[in-house]
Amino acid sequence: MTALPVFVDVDTGVDDAMALVYLFASEDADVVGIASTAGNVPVQQVCHNNLALLELCGVDVPVSKGSENPVTAPLRTAEDTHGPEGMGYARLPATDRALTDYDAAEAWVRAAHAYPGELTGVATGPLTNLALALRREPALPRLLRRLVIMGGAFDYRGNTTPVAEWNVSVDPEAAAEVFHGWSTAWNGESPEHLPIVLGLNLTEHIVMTPELLGRLTGDGAHPLVAVLEDAMRFYFEFHFACGEGYLAHLHDPLAAAVALDPDLVRCRPTTVDVELTGTLTRGMTIADWSNRWGRDPNALIGVDVDPAAFFERFLTRVGAFTKFLSREQT
Ligand code: RIB
Ligand code: CA
C-alpha cells in the first residue's frame, strides 16, 4: 500500500489526539509534519501534547509551534471541554522530544514544497497557521493534493455561539483568509482541489459511546489505551453536562479518515464565506448554495456520512495499533 504524505494542523485536544492516533495507525498515511495551533488550549500546551503523544505512540514526526494568538482576535481556549491540559483526565508521558526550529506556518510551506502536488493537509483546529502559511506562500492551494478542514456549521447551529463552530469562532479572520485564498488560487477551475470542509452538520453524526470505546481499547495492555480512555471520559462528561448524553462527537477523527479516503463522505461544491462583523453572528460560516453572490465555488461541503463505515475503519485501525504497541512493549 502506498502511504500518502499527510500534514496535520491540530489544537490537541481530545479529538485531535484521536485523529492523530488514527493517522499513526493507518498504513496508507505517512504523517510528515504536525503544526500546533492555539485553540482548545494555549499553543505551548498543544505542542507538549503533540510531542508527548508521539512519545507514547513511538512515532517520529516533526512538530512545529504556531502563533500564540489568532491573526487578529484575542485567544479563547476551551479547557471546560478538553480539560486543563487539553487531554481530559489523561496523563501523557514525559518526553525530551523538541520542536522544530521553524514555526508552524513555515512547516506548512516546507511540507508543501517537499511534496508538490502530493501532500494532503488536514486542519482540525483554528485556521490561524494555515492562513499565515497562505500569506507566506500564496501558491499553497495549488501545491497541495488535498485539504480537509474540520470547521464551520452549514445550515446548522453552532457549538460556541448560536451560529458559530469553535475552530472558526476562535479565528474567523483566518478562516475567511483561507476560503478566499483557495478561491483566488483556483478561480473556478478544478473543483476536486477545493478544500473538503466538514462542519458540525456532518461531524456530529460521528458519536463515540462507552460501548464503542470499549471495543477500541480491547485488552488495554499499552499505556495508550489508558490515555484514550481517560481523555474520552472527560469528553463524555462534558457532553453529558451539556445535556447531549454520555457520548462524544469525534469531529477531528472524521477529518483524518476523510483525508485518507474522501469517499467516506458525500460533498457538495459551493461558495463559503465567514461573517466577521456581525454582533450576534461573528464566526458564522455561510454556504451560498443558490449562488446569490455569483462567485466561483471555493469549498466542497460535507453533507452526508455513514457513521458505521467510519467507526468500522476507525475501531479496526486504532484497535490493531494498540495491540501492535502492546506486543512491541513486551
Ligand atoms: O468544534 C469542534 C472542533 O473544535 C474540534 O476540532 C475540537 O477539537 C475543537 O477544536
Ligand atoms: Ca480540534
Coordinates of C-alpha atoms and ligand atoms in Angstrom, one line a residue:
M1 CA 0.0 0.0 0.0
T2 CA 1.4 3.4 -0.9
A3 CA 1.4 5.8 2.0
L4 CA 0.1 9.3 1.4
P5 CA 2.2 12.2 2.8
V6 CA -0.1 14.0 5.3
F7 CA 0.4 17.3 7.1
V8 CA -1.8 17.8 10.2
D9 CA -2.6 21.1 11.9
V10 CA -4.2 20.5 15.3
D11 CA -5.2 22.2 18.5
T12 CA -4.7 19.0 20.6
G13 CA -7.5 18.5 22.3
V14 CA -9.1 15.1 22.9
D15 CA -10.5 14.5 19.5
D16 CA -7.4 16.0 17.8
A17 CA -5.4 13.3 19.7
M18 CA -7.8 10.6 18.5
A19 CA -7.3 11.9 14.9
L20 CA -3.5 11.8 15.2
V21 CA -3.6 8.2 16.6
Y22 CA -5.9 7.2 13.7
L23 CA -3.3 8.6 11.2
F24 CA -0.4 6.9 13.1
A25 CA -2.4 3.6 12.9
S26 CA -3.1 3.9 9.2
E27 CA -0.7 2.2 6.8
D28 CA -1.9 4.5 4.0
A29 CA -0.8 7.6 5.9
D30 CA 2.7 9.0 6.2
V31 CA 2.5 11.9 8.6
V32 CA 5.3 14.2 7.6
G33 CA 4.6 17.1 9.9
I34 CA 2.4 18.4 12.7
A35 CA 1.5 22.1 13.2
S36 CA 0.5 23.1 16.7
T37 CA -2.2 25.7 16.8
A38 CA -3.7 27.6 19.8
G39 CA -7.3 26.7 20.3
N40 CA -8.6 24.1 22.7
V41 CA -5.6 25.0 24.9
P42 CA -2.7 27.5 24.5
V43 CA -0.2 26.7 21.8
Q44 CA 2.6 25.7 24.3
Q45 CA 0.2 23.1 25.7
V46 CA -0.7 21.9 22.2
C47 CA 3.0 21.5 21.4
H48 CA 3.5 19.5 24.7
N49 CA 0.5 17.3 23.9
N50 CA 1.7 16.6 20.4
L51 CA 5.3 15.7 21.5
A52 CA 4.1 13.5 24.3
L53 CA 1.6 11.7 22.1
L54 CA 4.5 10.9 19.7
E55 CA 6.5 9.6 22.6
L56 CA 3.5 7.4 23.7
C57 CA 3.0 6.0 20.2
G58 CA 6.6 5.6 19.4
V59 CA 6.3 7.8 16.3
D60 CA 8.8 10.3 15.0
V61 CA 7.2 13.3 13.2
P62 CA 8.4 17.0 13.2
V63 CA 6.2 19.1 15.5
S64 CA 6.2 22.9 14.9
K65 CA 4.8 25.7 17.2
G66 CA 2.3 28.0 15.8
S67 CA 1.2 31.6 16.6
E68 CA 0.4 32.3 20.3
N69 CA -2.8 34.1 19.1
P70 CA -5.3 34.2 16.3
V71 CA -4.4 36.5 13.4
T72 CA -6.4 39.4 14.9
A73 CA -8.7 38.2 17.7
P74 CA -7.6 37.6 21.3
L75 CA -7.2 33.9 22.1
R76 CA -10.0 32.0 23.6
T77 CA -9.5 28.4 24.9
A78 CA -11.7 25.5 25.8
E79 CA -10.4 23.8 28.9
D80 CA -14.0 23.2 30.0
T81 CA -14.4 20.9 27.0
H82 CA -11.0 19.2 26.7
G83 CA -9.6 19.5 30.3
P84 CA -7.0 21.8 31.9
E85 CA -4.2 20.4 29.7
G86 CA -6.4 19.5 26.7
M87 CA -6.2 15.8 27.2
G88 CA -9.1 15.3 29.6
Y89 CA -8.1 13.2 32.6
A90 CA -5.2 11.6 30.7
R91 CA -1.6 11.8 31.9
L92 CA 0.8 11.9 29.0
P93 CA 4.4 10.6 29.4
A94 CA 7.4 12.9 29.8
T95 CA 9.4 13.4 26.7
D96 CA 12.6 15.1 25.7
R97 CA 11.5 15.5 22.1
A98 CA 12.0 19.0 20.7
L99 CA 10.0 21.3 18.4
T100 CA 11.4 22.2 15.0
D101 CA 13.4 25.5 14.9
Y102 CA 10.9 26.9 12.4
D103 CA 7.3 27.8 13.1
A104 CA 4.0 26.1 12.0
A105 CA 3.4 28.4 9.1
E106 CA 6.9 27.6 7.7
A107 CA 6.2 23.9 8.4
W108 CA 3.1 24.1 6.1
V109 CA 5.1 25.7 3.4
R110 CA 8.2 23.4 3.6
A111 CA 6.0 20.3 3.6
A112 CA 4.0 21.5 0.6
H113 CA 7.2 22.2 -1.3
A114 CA 8.7 18.9 -0.3
Y115 CA 5.8 17.0 -1.7
P116 CA 4.5 19.2 -4.6
G117 CA 1.1 18.1 -5.7
E118 CA 1.2 15.1 -3.4
L119 CA 0.6 16.4 0.1
T120 CA -2.7 16.1 1.9
G121 CA -3.3 18.8 4.5
V122 CA -5.7 18.2 7.5
A123 CA -6.7 21.1 9.7
T124 CA -8.6 20.3 12.9
G125 CA -8.2 23.4 14.9
P126 CA -8.4 27.2 14.2
L127 CA -7.0 28.1 10.8
T128 CA -4.5 30.6 12.2
N129 CA -1.3 29.0 11.0
L130 CA -2.8 27.8 7.7
A131 CA -3.7 31.5 7.0
L132 CA -0.2 32.6 7.9
A133 CA 1.2 29.9 5.7
L134 CA -1.0 31.1 2.8
R135 CA 0.3 34.7 3.3
R136 CA 3.9 33.3 3.1
E137 CA 3.1 31.0 0.1
P138 CA 0.0 32.2 -1.9
A139 CA 0.5 29.1 -4.2
L140 CA -0.1 26.8 -1.3
P141 CA -3.6 25.8 -2.7
R142 CA -2.0 24.6 -5.9
L143 CA 0.8 22.8 -4.2
L144 CA -1.5 20.6 -2.0
R145 CA -3.1 17.5 -3.4
R146 CA -6.0 17.8 -1.0
L147 CA -7.0 19.8 2.0
V148 CA -9.6 18.7 4.6
I149 CA -10.8 21.2 7.2
M150 CA -12.9 20.3 10.3
G151 CA -14.7 23.6 10.9
G152 CA -17.9 25.6 10.5
A153 CA -21.5 24.6 10.7
F154 CA -23.6 24.7 7.5
D155 CA -27.3 25.3 7.9
Y156 CA -26.8 24.0 11.4
R157 CA -26.4 25.6 14.8
G158 CA -23.1 26.4 16.3
N159 CA -21.4 24.9 19.3
T160 CA -19.7 28.0 20.5
T161 CA -22.2 30.7 19.7
P162 CA -25.7 30.0 18.4
V163 CA -24.3 30.1 14.9
A164 CA -20.5 29.6 15.1
E165 CA -18.4 26.5 15.4
W166 CA -15.4 26.5 17.7
N167 CA -12.5 26.3 15.2
V168 CA -13.9 29.1 13.0
S169 CA -15.1 31.1 16.1
V170 CA -11.6 31.3 17.6
D171 CA -10.1 32.8 14.4
P172 CA -12.8 33.9 11.9
E173 CA -10.4 36.2 10.1
A174 CA -8.0 33.2 9.4
A175 CA -10.9 31.1 8.2
A176 CA -12.0 33.9 5.8
E177 CA -8.5 34.2 4.5
V178 CA -8.2 30.5 3.8
F179 CA -11.5 30.4 1.9
H180 CA -10.6 33.5 0.0
G181 CA -7.1 32.1 -0.7
W182 CA -8.5 28.9 -2.2
S183 CA -10.9 31.0 -4.3
T184 CA -8.1 33.1 -5.7
A185 CA -5.8 30.2 -6.4
W186 CA -8.3 28.1 -8.3
N187 CA -10.8 30.7 -9.6
G188 CA -13.4 28.2 -10.6
E189 CA -11.2 25.5 -12.2
S190 CA -10.5 22.0 -10.8
P191 CA -13.3 21.7 -8.2
E192 CA -11.5 18.5 -7.0
H193 CA -8.8 20.7 -5.5
L194 CA -11.2 22.7 -3.3
P195 CA -11.0 22.1 0.4
I196 CA -13.3 19.4 1.8
V197 CA -15.0 21.2 4.7
L198 CA -16.5 19.1 7.4
G199 CA -18.8 21.1 9.6
L200 CA -20.8 20.2 12.7
N201 CA -23.7 19.4 10.5
L202 CA -21.7 16.3 9.5
T203 CA -19.3 15.6 12.3
E204 CA -22.0 15.5 15.0
H205 CA -23.2 12.3 13.3
I206 CA -19.9 10.6 14.5
V207 CA -20.9 9.7 18.0
M208 CA -18.5 7.8 20.2
T209 CA -20.0 5.9 23.1
P210 CA -18.5 4.0 26.0
E211 CA -19.5 0.8 24.2
L212 CA -17.7 1.7 21.1
L213 CA -14.7 2.9 23.1
G214 CA -14.7 -0.5 24.9
R215 CA -14.4 -2.2 21.5
L216 CA -11.5 0.1 20.7
T217 CA -9.4 -0.4 23.8
G218 CA -9.6 -4.2 23.8
D219 CA -7.2 -5.9 26.3
G220 CA -5.8 -2.5 27.3
A221 CA -2.3 -3.6 27.7
H222 CA -0.5 -0.5 26.3
P223 CA -0.5 2.9 28.1
L224 CA -2.1 4.5 25.0
V225 CA -5.3 2.6 25.9
A226 CA -5.5 4.3 29.3
V227 CA -4.7 7.7 27.7
L228 CA -7.6 7.3 25.2
E229 CA -10.0 6.1 27.9
D230 CA -9.1 8.9 30.4
A231 CA -9.2 11.5 27.7
M232 CA -12.6 10.3 26.4
R233 CA -14.0 10.1 29.9
F234 CA -13.6 13.8 30.4
Y235 CA -15.1 14.4 26.9
F236 CA -18.1 12.1 27.7
E237 CA -18.7 14.0 30.9
F238 CA -18.6 17.4 29.1
H239 CA -21.2 16.3 26.5
F240 CA -23.3 14.8 29.3
A241 CA -23.1 18.1 31.2
C242 CA -24.3 19.9 28.1
G243 CA -27.4 17.6 28.0
E244 CA -26.3 15.7 24.9
G245 CA -25.9 12.4 26.7
Y246 CA -22.9 10.4 27.9
L247 CA -21.3 10.4 24.4
A248 CA -18.7 12.4 22.4
H249 CA -18.6 13.8 18.9
L250 CA -15.4 12.7 17.0
H251 CA -15.1 15.7 14.8
D252 CA -11.4 15.5 14.1
P253 CA -11.1 11.8 13.5
L254 CA -13.6 12.1 10.8
A255 CA -11.5 14.7 9.1
A256 CA -8.4 12.4 9.4
A257 CA -10.3 9.5 7.9
V258 CA -11.7 11.6 5.0
A259 CA -8.2 12.9 4.3
L260 CA -7.2 9.3 3.5
D261 CA -10.5 8.4 1.8
P262 CA -12.8 11.2 0.7
D263 CA -15.4 8.7 -0.4
L264 CA -16.3 8.3 3.2
V265 CA -18.5 11.4 2.8
R266 CA -20.7 13.0 0.2
C267 CA -19.8 16.6 -0.6
R268 CA -21.5 19.5 -2.5
P269 CA -19.4 22.3 -4.1
T270 CA -20.4 25.8 -3.1
T271 CA -19.1 29.2 -2.1
V272 CA -18.3 29.7 1.6
D273 CA -17.6 32.8 3.4
V274 CA -17.3 33.8 7.1
E275 CA -19.2 36.5 9.0
L276 CA -16.6 38.8 10.6
T277 CA -18.5 41.9 11.9
G278 CA -21.9 40.6 13.0
T279 CA -22.7 41.4 16.6
L280 CA -24.6 38.1 17.0
T281 CA -23.2 36.2 14.0
R282 CA -19.4 36.7 14.1
G283 CA -17.7 33.4 13.1
M284 CA -20.8 32.1 11.3
T285 CA -19.9 30.1 8.1
I286 CA -22.3 30.8 5.2
A287 CA -22.7 28.4 2.3
D288 CA -24.1 30.2 -0.8
W289 CA -26.0 27.2 -2.2
S290 CA -28.1 29.3 -4.5
N291 CA -25.1 31.3 -5.9
R292 CA -26.6 34.6 -4.8
W293 CA -23.1 36.1 -4.6
G294 CA -22.2 35.0 -8.2
R295 CA -18.8 33.8 -7.0
D296 CA -17.0 30.6 -8.0
P297 CA -17.2 27.6 -5.6
N298 CA -14.3 27.6 -3.1
A299 CA -15.2 24.6 -1.0
L300 CA -16.7 21.0 -1.0
I301 CA -19.1 20.9 1.9
G302 CA -19.6 17.5 3.5
V303 CA -23.3 16.8 3.5
D304 CA -23.6 13.1 4.2
V305 CA -21.7 10.4 6.0
D306 CA -22.2 6.7 7.1
P307 CA -21.1 6.7 10.7
A308 CA -21.0 2.8 10.7
A309 CA -18.5 2.9 7.9
F310 CA -16.3 5.4 9.7
F311 CA -16.4 3.5 13.0
E312 CA -15.7 0.2 11.3
R313 CA -12.5 1.7 9.9
F314 CA -11.6 3.7 13.0
L315 CA -12.0 0.9 15.5
T316 CA -10.2 -1.6 13.3
R317 CA -7.2 0.5 12.7
V318 CA -6.8 2.1 16.2
G319 CA -7.6 -1.3 17.8
A320 CA -4.9 -3.0 15.8
F321 CA -2.5 -0.2 16.6
T322 CA -2.9 -0.5 20.3
K323 CA -2.4 -4.3 20.1
F324 CA 0.7 -3.7 18.0
L325 CA 2.1 -1.3 20.6
S326 CA 1.3 -3.8 23.3
R327 CA 3.3 -6.5 21.5
E328 CA 6.1 -4.1 20.8
Q329 CA 6.5 -3.2 24.5
T330 CA 6.8 -6.8 25.7
Ligands
RIB1 O1 -16.0 22.3 17.0 C1 -15.2 21.1 17.1 C2 -13.8 21.4 16.9 O2 -13.3 22.3 17.9 C3 -12.9 20.2 17.1 O3 -11.8 20.3 16.2 C4 -12.5 20.2 18.5 O4 -11.2 19.6 18.7 C5 -12.3 21.7 18.7 O5 -11.1 22.1 18.3
CA2 CA -9.5 20.3 17.2

